[in-house]
Tab-separated table of C-alpha atoms (C1' of nucleotides) in Angstrom:
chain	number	residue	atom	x	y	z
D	1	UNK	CA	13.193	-4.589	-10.061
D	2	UNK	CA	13.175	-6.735	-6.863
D	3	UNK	CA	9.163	-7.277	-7.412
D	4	UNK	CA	7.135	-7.604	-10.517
D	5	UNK	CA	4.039	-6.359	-8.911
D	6	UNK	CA	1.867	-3.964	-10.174
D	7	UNK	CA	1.070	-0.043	-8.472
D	8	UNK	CA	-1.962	1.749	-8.813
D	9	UNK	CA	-0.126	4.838	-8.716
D	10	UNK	CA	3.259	6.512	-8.840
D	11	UNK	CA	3.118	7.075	-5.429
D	12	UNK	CA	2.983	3.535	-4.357
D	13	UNK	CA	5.727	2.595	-6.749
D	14	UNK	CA	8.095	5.246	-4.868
D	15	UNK	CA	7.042	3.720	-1.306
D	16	UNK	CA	7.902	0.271	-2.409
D	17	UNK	CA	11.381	1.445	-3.018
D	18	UNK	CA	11.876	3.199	0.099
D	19	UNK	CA	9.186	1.990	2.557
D	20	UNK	CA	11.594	-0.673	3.924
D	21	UNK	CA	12.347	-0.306	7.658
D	22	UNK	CA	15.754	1.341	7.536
D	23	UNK	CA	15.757	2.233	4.187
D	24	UNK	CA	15.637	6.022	4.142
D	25	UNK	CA	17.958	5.880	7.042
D	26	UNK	CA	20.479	3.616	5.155
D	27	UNK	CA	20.311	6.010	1.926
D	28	UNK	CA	20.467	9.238	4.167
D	29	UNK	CA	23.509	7.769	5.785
D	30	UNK	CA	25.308	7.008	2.318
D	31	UNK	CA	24.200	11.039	0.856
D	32	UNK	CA	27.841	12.320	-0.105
D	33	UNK	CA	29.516	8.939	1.343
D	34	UNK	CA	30.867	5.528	0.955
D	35	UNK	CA	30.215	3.497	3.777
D	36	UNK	CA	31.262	0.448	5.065
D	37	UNK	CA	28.847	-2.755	6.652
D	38	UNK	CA	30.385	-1.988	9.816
D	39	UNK	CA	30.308	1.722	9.550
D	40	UNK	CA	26.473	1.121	8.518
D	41	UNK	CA	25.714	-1.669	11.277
D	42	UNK	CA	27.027	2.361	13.820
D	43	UNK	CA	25.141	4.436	11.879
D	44	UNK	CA	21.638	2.696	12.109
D	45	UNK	CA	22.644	0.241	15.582
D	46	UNK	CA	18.967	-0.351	15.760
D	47	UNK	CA	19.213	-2.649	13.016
D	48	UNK	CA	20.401	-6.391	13.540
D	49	UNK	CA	22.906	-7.344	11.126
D	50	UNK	CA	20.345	-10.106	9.360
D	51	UNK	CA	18.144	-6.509	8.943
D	52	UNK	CA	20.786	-4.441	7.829
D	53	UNK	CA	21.882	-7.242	5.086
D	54	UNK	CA	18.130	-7.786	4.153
D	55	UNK	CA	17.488	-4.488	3.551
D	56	UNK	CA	20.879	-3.425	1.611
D	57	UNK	CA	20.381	-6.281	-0.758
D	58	UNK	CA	16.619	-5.115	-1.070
D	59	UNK	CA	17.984	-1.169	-1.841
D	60	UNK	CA	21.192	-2.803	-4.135
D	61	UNK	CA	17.990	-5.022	-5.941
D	62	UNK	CA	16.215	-2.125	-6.751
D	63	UNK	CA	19.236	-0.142	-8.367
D	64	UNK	CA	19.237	2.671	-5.879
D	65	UNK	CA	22.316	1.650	-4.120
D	66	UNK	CA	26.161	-0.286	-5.518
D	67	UNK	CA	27.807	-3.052	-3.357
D	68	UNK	CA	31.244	-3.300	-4.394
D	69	UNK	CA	33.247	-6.286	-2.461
D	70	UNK	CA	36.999	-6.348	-2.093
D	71	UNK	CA	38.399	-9.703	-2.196
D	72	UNK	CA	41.225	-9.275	0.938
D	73	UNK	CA	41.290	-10.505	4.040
D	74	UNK	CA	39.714	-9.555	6.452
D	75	UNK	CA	36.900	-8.487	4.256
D	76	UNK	CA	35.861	-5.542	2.654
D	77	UNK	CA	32.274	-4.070	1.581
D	78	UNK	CA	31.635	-0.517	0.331
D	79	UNK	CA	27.917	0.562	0.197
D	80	UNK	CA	27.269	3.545	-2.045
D	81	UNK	CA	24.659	5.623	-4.249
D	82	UNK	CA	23.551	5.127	-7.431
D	83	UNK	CA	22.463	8.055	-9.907
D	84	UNK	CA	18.895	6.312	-9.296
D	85	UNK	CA	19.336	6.565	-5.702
D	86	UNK	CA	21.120	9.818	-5.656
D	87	UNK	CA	18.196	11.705	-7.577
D	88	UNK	CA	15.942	10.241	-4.003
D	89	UNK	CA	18.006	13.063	-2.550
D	90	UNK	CA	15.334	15.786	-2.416
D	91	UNK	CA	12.979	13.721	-1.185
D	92	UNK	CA	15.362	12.231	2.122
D	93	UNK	CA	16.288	15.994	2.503
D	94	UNK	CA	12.379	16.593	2.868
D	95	UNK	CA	11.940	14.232	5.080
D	96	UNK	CA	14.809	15.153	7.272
D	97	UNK	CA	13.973	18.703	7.340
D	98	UNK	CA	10.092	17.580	8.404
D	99	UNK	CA	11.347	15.964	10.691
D	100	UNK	CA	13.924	18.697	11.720
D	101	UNK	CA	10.721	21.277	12.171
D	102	UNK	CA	8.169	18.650	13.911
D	103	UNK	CA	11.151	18.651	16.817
D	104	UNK	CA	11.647	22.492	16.636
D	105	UNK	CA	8.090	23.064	16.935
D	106	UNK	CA	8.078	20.978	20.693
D	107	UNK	CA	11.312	22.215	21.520
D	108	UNK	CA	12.529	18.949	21.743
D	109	UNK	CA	16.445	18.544	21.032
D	110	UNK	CA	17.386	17.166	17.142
D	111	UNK	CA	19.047	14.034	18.601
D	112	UNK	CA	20.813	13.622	15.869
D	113	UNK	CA	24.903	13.635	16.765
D	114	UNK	CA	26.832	12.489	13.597
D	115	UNK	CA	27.503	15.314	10.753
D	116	UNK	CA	25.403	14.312	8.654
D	117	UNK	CA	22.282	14.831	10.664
O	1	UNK	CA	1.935	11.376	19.669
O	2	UNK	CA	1.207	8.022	19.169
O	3	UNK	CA	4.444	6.402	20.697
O	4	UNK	CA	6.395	8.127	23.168
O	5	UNK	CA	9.853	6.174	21.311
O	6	UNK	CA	13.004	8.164	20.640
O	7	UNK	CA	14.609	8.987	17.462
O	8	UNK	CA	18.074	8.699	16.920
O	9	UNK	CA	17.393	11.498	13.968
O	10	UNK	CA	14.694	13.739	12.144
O	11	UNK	CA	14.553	11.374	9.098
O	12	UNK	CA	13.654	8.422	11.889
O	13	UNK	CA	10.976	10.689	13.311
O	14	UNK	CA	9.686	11.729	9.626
O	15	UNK	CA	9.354	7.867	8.440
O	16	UNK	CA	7.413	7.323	11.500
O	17	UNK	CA	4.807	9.430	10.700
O	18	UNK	CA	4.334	8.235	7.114
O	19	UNK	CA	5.712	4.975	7.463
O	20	UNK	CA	2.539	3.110	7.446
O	21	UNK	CA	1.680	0.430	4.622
O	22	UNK	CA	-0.975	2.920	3.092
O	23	UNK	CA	-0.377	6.390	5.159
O	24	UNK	CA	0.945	7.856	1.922
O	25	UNK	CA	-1.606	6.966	-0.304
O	26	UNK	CA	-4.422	7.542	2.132
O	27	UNK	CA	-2.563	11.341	2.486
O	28	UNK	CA	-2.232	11.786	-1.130
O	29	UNK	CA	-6.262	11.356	-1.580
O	30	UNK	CA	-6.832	13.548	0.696
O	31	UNK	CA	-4.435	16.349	-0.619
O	32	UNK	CA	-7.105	19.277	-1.074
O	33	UNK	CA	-10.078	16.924	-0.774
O	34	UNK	CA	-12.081	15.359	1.876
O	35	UNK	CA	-13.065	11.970	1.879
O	36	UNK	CA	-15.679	10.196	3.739
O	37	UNK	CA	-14.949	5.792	5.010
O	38	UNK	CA	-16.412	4.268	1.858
O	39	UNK	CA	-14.668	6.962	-0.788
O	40	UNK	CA	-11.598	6.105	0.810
O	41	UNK	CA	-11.894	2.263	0.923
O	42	UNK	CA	-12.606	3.007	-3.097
O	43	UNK	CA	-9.475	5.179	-2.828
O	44	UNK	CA	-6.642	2.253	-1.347
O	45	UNK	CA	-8.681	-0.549	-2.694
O	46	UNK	CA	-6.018	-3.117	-1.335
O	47	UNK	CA	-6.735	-1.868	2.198
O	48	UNK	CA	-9.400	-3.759	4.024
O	49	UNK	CA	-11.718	-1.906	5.913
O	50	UNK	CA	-9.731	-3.575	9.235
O	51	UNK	CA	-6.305	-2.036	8.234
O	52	UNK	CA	-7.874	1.386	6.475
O	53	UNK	CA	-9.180	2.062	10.123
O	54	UNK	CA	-6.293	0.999	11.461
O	55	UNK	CA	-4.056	3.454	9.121
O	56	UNK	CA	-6.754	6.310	9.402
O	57	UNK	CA	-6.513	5.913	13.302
O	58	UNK	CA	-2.697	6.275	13.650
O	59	UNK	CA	-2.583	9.454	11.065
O	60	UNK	CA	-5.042	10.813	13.315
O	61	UNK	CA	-3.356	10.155	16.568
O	62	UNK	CA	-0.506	11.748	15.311
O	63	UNK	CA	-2.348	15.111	14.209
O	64	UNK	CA	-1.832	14.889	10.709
O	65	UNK	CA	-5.309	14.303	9.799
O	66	UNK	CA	-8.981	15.538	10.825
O	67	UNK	CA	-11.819	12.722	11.505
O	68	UNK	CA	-15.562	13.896	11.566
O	69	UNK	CA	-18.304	12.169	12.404
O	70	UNK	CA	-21.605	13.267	11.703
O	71	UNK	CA	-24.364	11.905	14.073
O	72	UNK	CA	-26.713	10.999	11.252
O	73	UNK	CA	-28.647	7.785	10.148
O	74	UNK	CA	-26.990	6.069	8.357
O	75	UNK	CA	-23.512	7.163	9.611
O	76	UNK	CA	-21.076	9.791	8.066
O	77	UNK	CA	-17.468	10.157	8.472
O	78	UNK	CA	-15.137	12.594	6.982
O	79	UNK	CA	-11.701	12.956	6.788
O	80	UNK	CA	-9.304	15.840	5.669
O	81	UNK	CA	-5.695	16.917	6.252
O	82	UNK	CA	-4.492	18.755	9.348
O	83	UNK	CA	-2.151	22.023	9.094
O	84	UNK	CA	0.334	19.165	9.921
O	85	UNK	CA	-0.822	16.993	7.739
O	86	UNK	CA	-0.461	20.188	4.693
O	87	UNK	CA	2.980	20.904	5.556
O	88	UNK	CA	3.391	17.111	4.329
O	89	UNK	CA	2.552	17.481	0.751
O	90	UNK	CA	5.845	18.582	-0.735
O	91	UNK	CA	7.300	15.390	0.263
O	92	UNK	CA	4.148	13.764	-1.054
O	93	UNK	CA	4.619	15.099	-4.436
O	94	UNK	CA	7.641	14.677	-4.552
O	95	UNK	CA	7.715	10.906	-4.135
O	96	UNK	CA	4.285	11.105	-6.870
O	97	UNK	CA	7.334	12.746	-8.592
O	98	UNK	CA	9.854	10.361	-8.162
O	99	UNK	CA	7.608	7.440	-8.913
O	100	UNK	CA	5.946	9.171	-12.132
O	101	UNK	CA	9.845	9.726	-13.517
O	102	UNK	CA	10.424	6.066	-12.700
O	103	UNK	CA	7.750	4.724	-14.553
O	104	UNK	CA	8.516	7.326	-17.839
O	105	UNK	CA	11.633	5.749	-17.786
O	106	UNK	CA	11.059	2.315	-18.309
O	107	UNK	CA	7.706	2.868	-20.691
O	108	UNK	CA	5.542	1.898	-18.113
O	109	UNK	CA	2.216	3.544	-18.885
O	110	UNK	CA	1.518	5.524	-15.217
O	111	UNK	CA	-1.670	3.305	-13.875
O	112	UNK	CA	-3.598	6.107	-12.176
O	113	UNK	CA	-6.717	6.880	-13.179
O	114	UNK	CA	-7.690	9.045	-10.882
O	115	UNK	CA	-8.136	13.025	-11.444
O	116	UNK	CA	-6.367	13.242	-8.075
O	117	UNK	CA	-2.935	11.116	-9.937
R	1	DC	C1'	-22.515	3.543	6.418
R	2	DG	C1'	-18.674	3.064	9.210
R	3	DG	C1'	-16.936	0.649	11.627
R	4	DC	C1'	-15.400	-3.160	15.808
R	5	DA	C1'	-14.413	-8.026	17.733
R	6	DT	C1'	-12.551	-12.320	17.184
R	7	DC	C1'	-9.921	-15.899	15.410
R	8	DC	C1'	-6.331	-17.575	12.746
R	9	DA	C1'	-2.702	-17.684	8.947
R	10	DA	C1'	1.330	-15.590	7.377
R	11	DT	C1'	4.989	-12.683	7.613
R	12	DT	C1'	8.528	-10.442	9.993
R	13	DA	C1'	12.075	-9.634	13.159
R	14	DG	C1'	15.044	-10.827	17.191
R	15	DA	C1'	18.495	-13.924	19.435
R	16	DT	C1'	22.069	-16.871	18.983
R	17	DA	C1'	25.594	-19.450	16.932
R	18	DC	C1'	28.701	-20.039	13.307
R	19	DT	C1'	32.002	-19.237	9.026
R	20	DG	C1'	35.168	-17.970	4.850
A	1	DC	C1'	35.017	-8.104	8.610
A	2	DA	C1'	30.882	-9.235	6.587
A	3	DG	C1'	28.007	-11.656	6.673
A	4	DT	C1'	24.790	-16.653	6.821
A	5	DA	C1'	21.831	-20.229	9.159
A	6	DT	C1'	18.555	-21.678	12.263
A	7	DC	C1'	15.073	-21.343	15.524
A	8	DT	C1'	11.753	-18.941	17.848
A	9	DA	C1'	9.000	-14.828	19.397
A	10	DA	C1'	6.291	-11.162	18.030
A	11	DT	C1'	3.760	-8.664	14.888
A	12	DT	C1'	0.940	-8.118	11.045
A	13	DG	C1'	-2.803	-8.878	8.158
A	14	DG	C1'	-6.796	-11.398	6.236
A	15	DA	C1'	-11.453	-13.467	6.786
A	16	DT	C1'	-15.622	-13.485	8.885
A	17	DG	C1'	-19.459	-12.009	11.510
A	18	DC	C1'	-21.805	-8.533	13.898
A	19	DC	C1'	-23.726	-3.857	15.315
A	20	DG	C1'	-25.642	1.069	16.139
DNA sequence: CGGCATCCAATTAGATACTG
DNA sequence: CAGTATCTAATTGGATGCCG
């Protein structure tokens, strides 16, 4: 694990993993897809690239996501799920879908535009 | 709401909410219970009283808890979930979930002690 | 009891420039 | 392309003291 701290409960423990900044974004974004640092850097622009990298090594640290470089030039960096961070699925699906209702309910458009919401 | 910020999707808008360094624990305590200032400080013991106010301002801002105060000598306070802050606690026990399984996995004895887990 | 005000230390995050 | 390095700006968080 990327800390050796202790929790005093489960629910802390899970929040460590995925209470990063961009984190839940980053492993929503990679549900059902490979993705690249540059296709990553598009889908969450808000991030600078010195956050995107932080985070991704923090998420690849904990075991929840696999960084597989290619050695050609130029370079190339695939970012993808592990079975730890796949079985987070339910829970990013809850959150989207919470999130999904809280705009329904004010009738405020889902902004999202990519297909995978 | 407390910030008037756009989200570029639901899962954005959902982190925001419960985000915070001790929203979810603070939520999870008071998951069918309500808790007055001092049960709560007992509750998220690594929370000074500064940043538990702080926390227990922001949830409340954004509607997803209830803050009572009770003109007596000396001074009560109590705090409870919203309707908002109910339709929450799927995605609350699910990360308890998440972060119980973890800790089965690797042996770790689960540290709460608490009736509420 | 349930906070708030103030000051300060520490951490975090942005901007910019650079590289294999 | 996929980052790293450096510097600086901004934010966060802790400690302390005080109050109705």
């Amino acid at each position: 694990m990327r800390t050796n701290q202790t929790f005093s409960c489960p629910i802390e423990a899970a929040t460590s993993f995925i209470g990063g900044k961009y984190k839940t974004i980053i492993l929503w974004h990679l549900v059902n897809e490979t993705l690249r640092f540059s296709e990553l850097q598009r889908a969450v622009p808000k991030a600078t690239p010195k956050m995107l990298t932080q985070q991704l090594r923090e998420l690849e640290a904990d075991g929840l996501i696999r960084r597989v470089v290619y050695p050609v030039v130029p370079p190339k960096t695939e970012y993808s799920l592990t079975t730890l961070g796949e079985s987070l699925i339910p829970i990013l699906e809850g959150l989207r879908n919470w999130g999904a209702y809280y705009f329904d309910e004010r009738g405020i458009p889902n902004p999202c535009i990519d297909g995978n919401q």
